[in-house]
Short mmCIF file of C-alpha atoms in Angstrom, two decimals:
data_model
loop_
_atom_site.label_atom_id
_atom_site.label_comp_id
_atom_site.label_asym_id
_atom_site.label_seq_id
_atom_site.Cartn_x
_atom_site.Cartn_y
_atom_site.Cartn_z
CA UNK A 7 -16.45 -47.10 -28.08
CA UNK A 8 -18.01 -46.20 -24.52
CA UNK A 9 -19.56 -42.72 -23.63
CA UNK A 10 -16.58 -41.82 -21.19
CA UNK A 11 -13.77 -42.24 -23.81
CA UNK A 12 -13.79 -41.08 -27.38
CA UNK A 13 -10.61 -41.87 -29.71
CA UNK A 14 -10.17 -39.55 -32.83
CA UNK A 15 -6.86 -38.27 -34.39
CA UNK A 16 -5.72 -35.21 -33.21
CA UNK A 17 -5.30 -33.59 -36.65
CA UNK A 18 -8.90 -34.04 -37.57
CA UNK A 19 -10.38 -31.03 -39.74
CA UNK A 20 -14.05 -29.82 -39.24
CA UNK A 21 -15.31 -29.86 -42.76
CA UNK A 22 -17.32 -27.34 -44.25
CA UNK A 23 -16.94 -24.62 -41.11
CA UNK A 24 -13.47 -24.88 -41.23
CA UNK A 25 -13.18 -24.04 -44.50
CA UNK A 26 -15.87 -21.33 -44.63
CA UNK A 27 -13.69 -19.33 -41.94
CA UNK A 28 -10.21 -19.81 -44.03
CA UNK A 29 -11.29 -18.23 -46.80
CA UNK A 30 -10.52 -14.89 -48.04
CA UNK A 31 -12.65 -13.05 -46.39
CA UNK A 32 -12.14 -14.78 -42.90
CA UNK A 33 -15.77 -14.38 -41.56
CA UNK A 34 -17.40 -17.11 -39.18
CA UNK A 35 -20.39 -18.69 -40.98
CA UNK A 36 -23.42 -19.80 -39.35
CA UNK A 37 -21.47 -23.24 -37.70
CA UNK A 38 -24.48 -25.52 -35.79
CA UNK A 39 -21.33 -27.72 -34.44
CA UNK A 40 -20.98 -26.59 -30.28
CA UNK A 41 -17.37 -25.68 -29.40
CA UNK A 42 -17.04 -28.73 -27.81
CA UNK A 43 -18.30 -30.64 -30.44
CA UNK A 44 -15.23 -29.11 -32.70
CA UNK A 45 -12.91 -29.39 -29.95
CA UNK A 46 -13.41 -32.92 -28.60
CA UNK A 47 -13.15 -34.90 -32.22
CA UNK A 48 -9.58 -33.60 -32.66
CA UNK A 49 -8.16 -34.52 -29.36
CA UNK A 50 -6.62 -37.91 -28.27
CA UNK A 51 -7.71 -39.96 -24.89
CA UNK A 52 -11.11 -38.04 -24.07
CA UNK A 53 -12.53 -39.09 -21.10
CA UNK A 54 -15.41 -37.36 -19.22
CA UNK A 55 -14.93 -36.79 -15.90
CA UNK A 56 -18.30 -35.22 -14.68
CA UNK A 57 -21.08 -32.98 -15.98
CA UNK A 58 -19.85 -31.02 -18.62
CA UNK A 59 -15.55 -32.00 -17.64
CA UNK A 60 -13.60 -33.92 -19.92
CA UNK A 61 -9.74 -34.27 -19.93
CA UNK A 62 -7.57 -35.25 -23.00
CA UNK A 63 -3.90 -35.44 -23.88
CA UNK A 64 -2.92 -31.49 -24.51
CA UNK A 65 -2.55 -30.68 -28.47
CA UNK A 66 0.15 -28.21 -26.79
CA UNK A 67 2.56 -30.20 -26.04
CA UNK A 68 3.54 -34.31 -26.80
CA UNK A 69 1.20 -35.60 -24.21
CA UNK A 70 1.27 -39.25 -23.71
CA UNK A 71 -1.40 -39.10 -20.78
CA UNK A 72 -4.15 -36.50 -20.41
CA UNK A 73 -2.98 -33.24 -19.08
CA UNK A 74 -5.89 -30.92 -20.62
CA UNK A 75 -8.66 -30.04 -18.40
CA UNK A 76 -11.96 -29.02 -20.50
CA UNK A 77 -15.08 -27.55 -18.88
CA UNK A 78 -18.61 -26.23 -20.86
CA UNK A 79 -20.50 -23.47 -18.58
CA UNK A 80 -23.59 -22.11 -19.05
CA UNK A 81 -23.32 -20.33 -21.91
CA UNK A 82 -21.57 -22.90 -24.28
CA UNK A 83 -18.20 -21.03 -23.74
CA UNK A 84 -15.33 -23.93 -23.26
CA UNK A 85 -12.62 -23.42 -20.31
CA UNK A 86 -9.49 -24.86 -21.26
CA UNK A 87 -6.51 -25.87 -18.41
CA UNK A 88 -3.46 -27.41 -19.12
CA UNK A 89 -1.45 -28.72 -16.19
CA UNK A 90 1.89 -28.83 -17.99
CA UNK A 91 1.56 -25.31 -18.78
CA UNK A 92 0.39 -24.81 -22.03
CA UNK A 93 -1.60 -21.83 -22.91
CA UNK A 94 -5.03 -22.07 -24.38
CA UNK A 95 -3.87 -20.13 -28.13
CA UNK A 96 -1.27 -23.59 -28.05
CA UNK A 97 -3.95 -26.45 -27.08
CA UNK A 98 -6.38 -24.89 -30.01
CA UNK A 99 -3.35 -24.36 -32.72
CA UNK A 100 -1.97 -27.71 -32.03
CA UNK A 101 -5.68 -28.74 -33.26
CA UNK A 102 -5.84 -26.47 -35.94
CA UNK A 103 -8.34 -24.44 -34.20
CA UNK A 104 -8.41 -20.73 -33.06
CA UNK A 105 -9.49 -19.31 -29.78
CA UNK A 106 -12.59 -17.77 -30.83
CA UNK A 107 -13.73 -21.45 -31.82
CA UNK A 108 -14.40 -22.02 -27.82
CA UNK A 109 -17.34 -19.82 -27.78
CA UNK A 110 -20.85 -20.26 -28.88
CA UNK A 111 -21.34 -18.69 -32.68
CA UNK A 112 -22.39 -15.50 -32.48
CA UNK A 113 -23.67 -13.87 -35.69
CA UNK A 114 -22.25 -11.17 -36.75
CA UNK A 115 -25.26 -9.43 -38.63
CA UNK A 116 -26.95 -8.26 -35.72
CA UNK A 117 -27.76 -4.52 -35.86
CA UNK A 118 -25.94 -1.92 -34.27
CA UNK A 119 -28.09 0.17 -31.57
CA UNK A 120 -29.31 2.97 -32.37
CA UNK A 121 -27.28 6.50 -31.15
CA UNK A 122 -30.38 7.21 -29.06
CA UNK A 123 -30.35 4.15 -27.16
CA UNK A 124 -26.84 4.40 -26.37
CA UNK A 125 -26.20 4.58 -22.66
CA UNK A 126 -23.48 7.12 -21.48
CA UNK A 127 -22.12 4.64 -18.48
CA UNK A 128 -20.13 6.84 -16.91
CA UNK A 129 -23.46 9.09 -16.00
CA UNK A 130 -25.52 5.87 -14.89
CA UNK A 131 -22.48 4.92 -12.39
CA UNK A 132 -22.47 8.76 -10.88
CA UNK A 133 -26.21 8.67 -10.44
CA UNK A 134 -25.64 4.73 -9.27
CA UNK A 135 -23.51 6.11 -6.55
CA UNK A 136 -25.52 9.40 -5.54
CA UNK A 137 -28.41 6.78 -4.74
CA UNK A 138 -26.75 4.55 -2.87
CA UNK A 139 -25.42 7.63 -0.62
CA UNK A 140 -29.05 8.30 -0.09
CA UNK A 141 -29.82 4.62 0.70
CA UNK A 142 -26.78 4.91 2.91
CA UNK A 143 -27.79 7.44 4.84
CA UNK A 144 -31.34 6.40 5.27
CA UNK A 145 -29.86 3.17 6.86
CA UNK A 146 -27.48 4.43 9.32
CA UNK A 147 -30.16 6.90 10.78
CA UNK A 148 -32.24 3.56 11.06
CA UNK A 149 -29.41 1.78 12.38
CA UNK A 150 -29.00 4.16 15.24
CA UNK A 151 -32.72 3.79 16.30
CA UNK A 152 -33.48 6.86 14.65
CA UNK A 153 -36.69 6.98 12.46
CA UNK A 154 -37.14 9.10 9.26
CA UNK A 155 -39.09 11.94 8.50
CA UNK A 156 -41.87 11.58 5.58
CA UNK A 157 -39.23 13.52 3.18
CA UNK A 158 -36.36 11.42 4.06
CA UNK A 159 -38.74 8.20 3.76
CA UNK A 160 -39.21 9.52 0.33
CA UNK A 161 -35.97 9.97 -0.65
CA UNK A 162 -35.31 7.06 -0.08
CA UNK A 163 -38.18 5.29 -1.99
CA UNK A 164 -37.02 7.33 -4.54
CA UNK A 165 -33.10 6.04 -4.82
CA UNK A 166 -34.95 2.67 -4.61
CA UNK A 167 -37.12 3.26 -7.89
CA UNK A 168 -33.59 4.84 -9.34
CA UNK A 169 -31.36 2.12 -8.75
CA UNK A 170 -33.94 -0.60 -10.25
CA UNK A 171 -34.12 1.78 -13.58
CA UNK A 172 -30.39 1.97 -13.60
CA UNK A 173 -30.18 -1.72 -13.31
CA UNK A 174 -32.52 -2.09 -15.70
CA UNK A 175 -30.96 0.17 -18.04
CA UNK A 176 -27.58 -1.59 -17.91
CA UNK A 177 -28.60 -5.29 -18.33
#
């Protein structure tokens, strides 16, 4: 079997993972399989077709030549595109997979932030735009050939230092 094309049957279960998530309580478990690595196993005709494309007969629909276009990006996240039209839900049922099994694991123990740390975003995009006005301002007087005063050259440092913490802040 060559790199480029990987032959598996299309009904293929993922073992212990699977199961974990199917039971009762219907929590992810700590999976180390990538979503492609679930996703690629269970689907017919595989071929790669560059970094990080493949394209495979559609689990949506009874595909008898590749249709499905996958794609990893950066984050591990799969992009799914059928050209017959299928939606994504119907390419992961038809493999007995679920839409939340094309994204990297993400544990769900992580703990909340704190009250305190909480941002209140609609107060970081008001000040957001008040500084840009300044930083507006400042750059049509400059524009027109007109310089600025020591207190306007500080305002404007000043909406400068503001809009980094804001950025900060919100990243």
């Amino acid at each position: 079997m060559s790199d480029t094309q990987i032959k598996s049957p299309a009904a293929a279960t993922s073992g212990a993972c699977r199961n974990a998530r199917n039971d009762a309580s219907n929590l992810r478990v700590n999976c180390s399989e990538t979503p492609l690595q679930r996703l690629l196993p269970r689907l017919e005709k595989v071929q790669r077709t560059g970094k990080d494309q493949w394209i495979a007969c559609c689990s949506g629909h009874d595909d008898r030549s590749p249709s499905l276009s996958i794609r990893v990006i950066d984050d591990g996240t799969l992009l799914l595109h059928c050209f017959a039209g299928c939606n994504v839900a119907q390419v992961v049922h038809g493999v007995g997979l679920e839409v939340r099994d094309l994204f990297p694991y993400q544990p769900r123990d992580r703990k909340p932030i704190p009250s305190q740390e909480r941002w209140d975003h609609q107060a970081l995009l008001k000040a957001l735009r008040r500084e840009s006005w300044a930083i507006v301002i400042a750059a049509n007087q400059l524009a027109n050939n007109r310089p600025l005063a020591e207190p306007d050259r500080q305002r404007l440092m000043q909406a400068a230092r503001r809009i980094e913490r804001i950025v900060g802040v919100a990243e």
